[in-house]
mmCIF file of C-alpha atoms in Angstrom:
data_model
loop_
_atom_site.group_PDB
_atom_site.id
_atom_site.type_symbol
_atom_site.label_atom_id
_atom_site.label_comp_id
_atom_site.label_asym_id
_atom_site.label_seq_id
_atom_site.Cartn_x
_atom_site.Cartn_y
_atom_site.Cartn_z
ATOM 1 C CA MET A 929 0.006 -0.004 0.000
ATOM 2 C CA ALA A 930 2.770 2.418 1.012
ATOM 3 C CA GLN A 931 4.741 1.454 -2.106
ATOM 4 C CA HIS A 932 1.795 2.319 -4.365
ATOM 5 C CA PHE A 933 1.372 5.630 -2.547
ATOM 6 C CA TRP A 934 4.964 6.682 -3.183
ATOM 7 C CA GLN A 935 4.836 5.485 -6.783
ATOM 8 C CA SER A 936 1.716 7.600 -7.372
ATOM 9 C CA LEU A 937 3.372 10.587 -5.690
ATOM 10 C CA ILE A 938 6.426 10.288 -7.908
ATOM 11 C CA LEU A 939 4.299 10.016 -11.048
ATOM 12 C CA ILE A 940 2.342 13.140 -10.095
ATOM 13 C CA PHE A 941 5.599 15.021 -9.425
ATOM 14 C CA LEU A 942 7.055 13.997 -12.791
ATOM 15 C CA ALA A 943 3.860 14.916 -14.632
ATOM 16 C CA LYS A 944 3.876 18.411 -13.093
ATOM 17 C CA THR A 945 7.601 19.106 -13.564
ATOM 18 C CA MET A 946 7.801 17.720 -17.115
ATOM 19 C CA ALA A 947 4.559 19.236 -18.394
ATOM 20 C CA ALA A 948 4.957 22.061 -20.903
ATOM 21 C CA SER A 949 4.224 25.559 -19.626
ATOM 22 C CA SER A 950 4.026 29.006 -21.199
ATOM 23 C CA TRP A 951 6.777 31.597 -20.853
ATOM 24 C CA ASP A 952 6.890 34.437 -18.320
ATOM 25 C CA ALA A 953 9.375 37.246 -17.638
ATOM 26 C CA ARG A 954 11.668 34.856 -15.767
ATOM 27 C CA THR A 955 11.661 32.390 -18.676
ATOM 28 C CA LEU A 956 12.501 35.177 -21.131
ATOM 29 C CA LYS A 957 15.459 36.215 -18.985
ATOM 30 C CA ARG A 958 16.702 32.635 -18.806
ATOM 31 C CA TYR A 959 16.321 32.161 -22.584
ATOM 32 C CA LYS A 960 18.248 35.365 -23.215
ATOM 33 C CA SER A 961 21.172 34.307 -21.060
ATOM 34 C CA LEU A 962 21.307 30.885 -22.739
ATOM 35 C CA ARG A 963 21.014 32.256 -26.268
ATOM 36 C CA ALA A 964 23.138 35.409 -25.961
ATOM 37 C CA GLY A 965 25.233 35.091 -22.793
ATOM 38 C CA ARG A 966 25.012 36.931 -19.494
ATOM 39 C CA ALA A 967 27.097 40.016 -20.320
ATOM 40 C CA SER A 968 27.731 42.137 -23.388
ATOM 41 C CA THR A 969 31.476 41.593 -22.891
ATOM 42 C CA GLN A 970 31.018 37.823 -23.129
ATOM 43 C CA PRO A 971 28.732 37.082 -26.107
ATOM 44 C CA ALA A 972 27.599 33.541 -26.831
ATOM 45 C CA THR A 973 28.909 31.848 -29.961
ATOM 46 C CA TRP A 974 27.170 29.004 -31.774
ATOM 47 C CA TYR A 975 28.192 26.661 -34.588
ATOM 48 C CA GLY A 976 25.696 24.585 -36.507
ATOM 49 C CA THR A 977 25.338 22.366 -39.580
ATOM 50 C CA GLY A 978 22.339 21.289 -41.594
ATOM 51 C CA THR A 979 20.677 21.299 -44.973
ATOM 52 C CA LEU A 980 18.682 23.520 -47.279
ATOM 53 C CA HIS A 981 16.125 21.596 -49.267
ATOM 54 C CA SER A 982 13.053 22.131 -51.408
ATOM 55 C CA THR A 983 9.924 22.109 -49.272
ATOM 56 C CA LEU A 984 7.840 20.710 -52.128
ATOM 57 C CA SER A 985 10.101 17.982 -53.527
ATOM 58 C CA GLY A 986 12.341 17.322 -50.541
ATOM 59 C CA ASP A 987 15.445 17.484 -52.736
ATOM 60 C CA VAL A 988 18.580 18.696 -50.957
ATOM 61 C CA ILE A 989 19.859 21.939 -52.466
ATOM 62 C CA ALA A 990 22.920 22.508 -50.296
ATOM 63 C CA SER A 991 24.601 21.663 -47.036
ATOM 64 C CA VAL A 992 24.779 24.640 -44.686
ATOM 65 C CA GLU A 993 27.182 25.784 -41.991
ATOM 66 C CA CYS A 994 26.063 28.514 -39.596
ATOM 67 C CA PHE A 995 28.295 30.654 -37.403
ATOM 68 C CA GLU A 996 26.420 32.797 -34.865
ATOM 69 C CA LYS A 997 27.464 35.344 -32.250
ATOM 70 C CA SER A 998 24.728 36.596 -29.906
ATOM 71 C CA GLN A 999 25.165 39.483 -27.494
ATOM 72 C CA PRO A 1000 22.710 40.586 -24.769
ATOM 73 C CA LEU A 1001 21.483 44.189 -24.893
ATOM 74 C CA ALA A 1002 19.773 46.345 -22.292
ATOM 75 C CA ALA A 1003 16.213 47.530 -22.984
ATOM 76 C CA ASP A 1004 14.333 50.414 -21.289
ATOM 77 C CA ASP A 1005 10.969 48.741 -21.823
ATOM 78 C CA GLY A 1006 11.978 45.525 -20.080
ATOM 79 C CA ALA A 1007 11.933 43.488 -23.283
ATOM 80 C CA CYS A 1008 14.283 40.558 -23.844
ATOM 81 C CA THR A 1009 16.705 42.121 -26.329
ATOM 82 C CA PHE A 1010 19.869 40.765 -27.899
ATOM 83 C CA LYS A 1011 21.980 41.226 -31.049
ATOM 84 C CA VAL A 1012 22.539 38.308 -33.426
ATOM 85 C CA GLU A 1013 25.269 38.140 -36.060
ATOM 86 C CA ARG A 1014 24.970 35.182 -38.415
ATOM 87 C CA LEU A 1015 27.041 33.809 -41.258
ATOM 88 C CA PHE A 1016 25.597 31.075 -43.514
ATOM 89 C CA VAL A 1017 28.019 29.164 -45.716
ATOM 90 C CA TYR A 1018 26.564 26.950 -48.449
ATOM 91 C CA ARG A 1019 28.336 23.785 -49.563
ATOM 92 C CA ALA A 1020 27.788 21.198 -52.262
ATOM 93 C CA VAL A 1021 27.011 17.577 -51.448
ATOM 94 C CA ASN A 1022 30.725 16.696 -51.732
ATOM 95 C CA GLY A 1023 31.598 19.354 -49.120
ATOM 96 C CA SER A 1024 33.118 21.890 -51.471
ATOM 97 C CA LEU A 1025 32.125 25.545 -51.236
ATOM 98 C CA LEU A 1026 29.028 26.220 -53.345
ATOM 99 C CA THR A 1027 29.801 29.077 -55.727
ATOM 100 C CA ALA A 1028 27.054 28.582 -58.321
ATOM 101 C CA PHE A 1029 23.594 27.027 -58.582
ATOM 102 C CA LYS A 1030 22.116 26.524 -62.057
ATOM 103 C CA THR A 1031 24.376 29.258 -63.469
ATOM 104 C CA ARG A 1032 23.440 31.680 -60.646
ATOM 105 C CA PRO A 1033 26.311 32.844 -58.428
ATOM 106 C CA VAL A 1034 26.194 31.770 -54.759
ATOM 107 C CA SER A 1035 27.968 33.536 -51.923
ATOM 108 C CA PRO A 1036 27.873 33.225 -48.117
ATOM 109 C CA LEU A 1037 25.102 35.163 -46.385
ATOM 110 C CA ARG A 1038 26.022 37.459 -43.500
ATOM 111 C CA PHE A 1039 23.645 39.661 -41.510
ATOM 112 C CA GLU A 1040 23.200 41.360 -38.159
ATOM 113 C CA HIS A 1041 19.834 41.759 -36.423
ATOM 114 C CA GLN A 1042 18.648 43.102 -33.110
ATOM 115 C CA ILE A 1043 15.931 40.853 -31.690
ATOM 116 C CA SER A 1044 13.370 42.075 -29.179
ATOM 117 C CA MET A 1045 11.016 39.658 -27.404
ATOM 118 C CA THR A 1046 8.108 40.819 -25.266
ATOM 119 C CA GLU A 1047 5.670 38.708 -23.277
ATOM 120 C CA LYS A 1048 2.108 39.118 -24.535
ATOM 121 C CA ALA A 1049 -1.152 37.347 -23.695
ATOM 122 C CA GLY A 1050 -0.934 33.882 -25.180
ATOM 123 C CA GLY A 1051 2.663 34.068 -26.412
ATOM 124 C CA ILE A 1052 5.706 36.176 -27.278
ATOM 125 C CA GLU A 1053 5.851 39.143 -29.659
ATOM 126 C CA LEU A 1054 9.091 39.459 -31.615
ATOM 127 C CA GLN A 1055 10.671 42.339 -33.518
ATOM 128 C CA ALA A 1056 13.786 42.152 -35.725
ATOM 129 C CA VAL A 1057 15.723 45.297 -36.637
ATOM 130 C CA SER A 1058 18.731 45.487 -38.953
ATOM 131 C CA ALA A 1059 22.067 47.063 -38.074
ATOM 132 C CA ASP A 1060 20.999 50.368 -39.680
ATOM 133 C CA GLY A 1061 17.810 50.535 -37.573
ATOM 134 C CA ALA A 1062 15.333 49.422 -40.250
ATOM 135 C CA GLN A 1063 12.619 46.955 -39.225
ATOM 136 C CA VAL A 1064 13.250 43.617 -40.875
ATOM 137 C CA ALA A 1065 10.314 41.568 -39.637
ATOM 138 C CA SER A 1066 7.921 40.983 -36.783
ATOM 139 C CA GLY A 1067 6.036 37.975 -35.524
ATOM 140 C CA PHE A 1068 3.974 36.373 -32.798
ATOM 141 C CA ALA A 1069 5.390 33.201 -31.286
ATOM 142 C CA ALA A 1070 3.862 30.307 -29.412
ATOM 143 C CA ALA A 1071 6.337 29.614 -26.611
ATOM 144 C CA GLU A 1072 6.608 26.618 -24.314
ATOM 145 C CA THR A 1073 9.151 25.351 -21.834
ATOM 146 C CA GLU A 1074 9.394 21.877 -20.404
ATOM 147 C CA ARG A 1075 11.734 19.545 -18.591
ATOM 148 C CA SER A 1076 14.343 17.737 -20.633
ATOM 149 C CA GLY A 1077 15.251 14.773 -18.467
ATOM 150 C CA PHE A 1078 15.381 15.467 -14.744
ATOM 151 C CA PHE A 1079 17.556 18.600 -14.671
ATOM 152 C CA GLY A 1080 17.625 19.854 -18.240
ATOM 153 C CA ARG A 1081 15.089 22.235 -19.798
ATOM 154 C CA ALA A 1082 13.748 22.726 -23.309
ATOM 155 C CA PHE A 1083 12.631 26.086 -24.700
ATOM 156 C CA ARG A 1084 10.407 26.009 -27.773
ATOM 157 C CA LEU A 1085 9.441 28.926 -30.019
ATOM 158 C CA ARG A 1086 7.163 28.665 -33.060
ATOM 159 C CA VAL A 1087 6.808 31.971 -34.872
ATOM 160 C CA ARG A 1088 5.147 33.115 -38.073
ATOM 161 C CA VAL A 1089 7.174 35.999 -39.448
ATOM 162 C CA ALA A 1090 5.581 38.974 -41.146
ATOM 163 C CA PRO A 1091 7.532 41.330 -43.470
ATOM 164 C CA PRO A 1092 8.178 44.978 -42.505
ATOM 165 C CA ASN A 1093 4.903 46.854 -41.895
ATOM 166 C CA GLY A 1094 3.037 43.575 -42.115
ATOM 167 C CA LYS A 1095 0.744 42.061 -39.519
ATOM 168 C CA SER A 1096 2.106 39.551 -37.061
ATOM 169 C CA GLN A 1097 0.280 36.282 -37.454
ATOM 170 C CA ARG A 1098 -0.233 33.844 -34.583
ATOM 171 C CA PRO A 1099 0.961 30.298 -35.312
ATOM 172 C CA GLN A 1100 -1.524 27.432 -35.484
ATOM 173 C CA GLY A 1101 -2.444 26.178 -32.043
ATOM 174 C CA THR A 1102 -2.236 29.567 -30.298
ATOM 175 C CA PRO A 1103 -5.122 31.860 -29.305
ATOM 176 C CA GLY A 1104 -6.449 33.661 -32.353
ATOM 177 C CA ALA A 1105 -4.525 31.503 -34.805
ATOM 178 C CA SER A 1106 -5.176 32.137 -38.487
ATOM 179 C CA PRO A 1107 -4.422 29.931 -41.512
ATOM 180 C CA ALA A 1108 -0.953 30.156 -42.982
ATOM 181 C CA ALA A 1109 -0.621 33.019 -45.412
ATOM 182 C CA LYS A 1110 0.673 32.242 -48.879
ATOM 183 C CA GLY A 1111 4.384 32.992 -48.981
ATOM 184 C CA SER A 1112 4.673 33.518 -45.232
ATOM 185 C CA THR A 1113 7.739 32.424 -43.273
ATOM 186 C CA ARG A 1114 7.649 30.071 -40.311
ATOM 187 C CA GLU A 1115 10.505 29.630 -37.891
ATOM 188 C CA GLU A 1116 10.970 27.158 -35.043
ATOM 189 C CA TYR A 1117 13.600 27.293 -32.281
ATOM 190 C CA HIS A 1118 14.179 24.417 -29.870
ATOM 191 C CA LEU A 1119 16.877 25.236 -27.325
ATOM 192 C CA VAL A 1120 17.818 22.482 -24.881
ATOM 193 C CA THR A 1121 19.981 22.578 -21.740
ATOM 194 C CA HIS A 1122 21.524 19.501 -20.134
ATOM 195 C CA TRP A 1123 21.921 18.302 -16.571
ATOM 196 C CA CYS A 1124 25.710 17.969 -16.983
ATOM 197 C CA PRO A 1125 27.462 21.354 -16.432
ATOM 198 C CA TRP A 1126 30.140 20.450 -19.026
ATOM 199 C CA LEU A 1127 27.577 19.819 -21.743
ATOM 200 C CA GLN A 1128 26.754 22.923 -23.758
ATOM 201 C CA PRO A 1129 23.217 24.034 -24.718
ATOM 202 C CA GLN A 1130 22.050 22.846 -28.131
ATOM 203 C CA MET A 1131 19.554 24.442 -30.505
ATOM 204 C CA VAL A 1132 17.569 23.110 -33.429
ATOM 205 C CA TYR A 1133 16.436 25.774 -35.906
ATOM 206 C CA ARG A 1134 13.922 25.225 -38.704
ATOM 207 C CA ARG A 1135 12.797 27.809 -41.233
ATOM 208 C CA ILE A 1136 10.199 27.359 -43.961
ATOM 209 C CA GLY A 1137 9.878 30.258 -46.384
ATOM 210 C CA ARG A 1138 11.158 31.824 -49.539
ATOM 211 C CA CYS A 1139 14.339 30.308 -50.969
ATOM 212 C CA PRO A 1140 17.573 32.316 -51.236
ATOM 213 C CA SER A 1141 17.565 34.603 -54.283
ATOM 214 C CA TRP A 1142 20.105 32.402 -56.082
ATOM 215 C CA CYS A 1143 17.732 29.432 -55.749
ATOM 216 C CA GLY A 1144 14.693 30.930 -57.487
ATOM 217 C CA SER A 1145 11.263 31.901 -56.191
ATOM 218 C CA SER A 1146 10.198 28.576 -54.698
ATOM 219 C CA VAL A 1147 9.776 27.597 -51.023
ATOM 220 C CA CYS A 1148 12.707 26.135 -49.107
ATOM 221 C CA THR A 1149 13.216 24.493 -45.705
ATOM 222 C CA LEU A 1150 16.392 25.209 -43.751
ATOM 223 C CA GLU A 1151 17.195 22.873 -40.852
ATOM 224 C CA LEU A 1152 20.170 23.395 -38.528
ATOM 225 C CA GLN A 1153 21.507 21.734 -35.410
ATOM 226 C CA SER A 1154 23.789 24.022 -33.411
ATOM 227 C CA GLU A 1155 25.804 23.844 -30.229
ATOM 228 C CA ARG A 1156 26.966 26.750 -28.099
ATOM 229 C CA SER A 1157 30.731 27.155 -27.704
ATOM 230 C CA PRO A 1158 32.018 26.728 -24.133
ATOM 231 C CA ARG A 1159 33.841 30.070 -24.398
ATOM 232 C CA PRO A 1160 33.400 33.266 -26.472
ATOM 233 C CA VAL A 1161 35.249 33.414 -29.785
#
């Protein structure tokens, strides 16, 4: 009898601690420190690999390497704000640097954005601004956090991105969700921490949207698996 009691108690505890929950101000702060580091003098660096493929056919277009440096920024409005510098390098199936695709020249893609995340009813509102201050995109994200094992934690973001001056659309499954707009961009971030202090956070990134300009006007899916460097680069 006592054994069944303790087994039931453990199951209830695990169900509560491992159940997904929405984000709050504390979760945003934790996500920011994991993604961008704790201080502007010690930015977080990430390295990831993955593929770019056609969303419709599934054919692989290129292998992709991603180098990212994220730096936390202070915000007067209390938003979770950080700067992201990314470099995408495209490679052929054999590993060589991709310089052309169907006669179109291909070059690495480098950009710098300032990301602002604010807690809103039912999710997270995001804003992306370029290095020159121009708004790049905005979006509304469904955000969940849950246990990953006993001591790790997983942070999930699903966002539908709207172009500059466009309306932020809530992803499917969130309050007020609307059908996917034709040509819209969807991004998913899955950041996981581990129970071992010497294991670095890992992040899975998935983007479905317009292909790079050198690839034509079709829809592409970019999938990356990244790991945070143990020390700034």
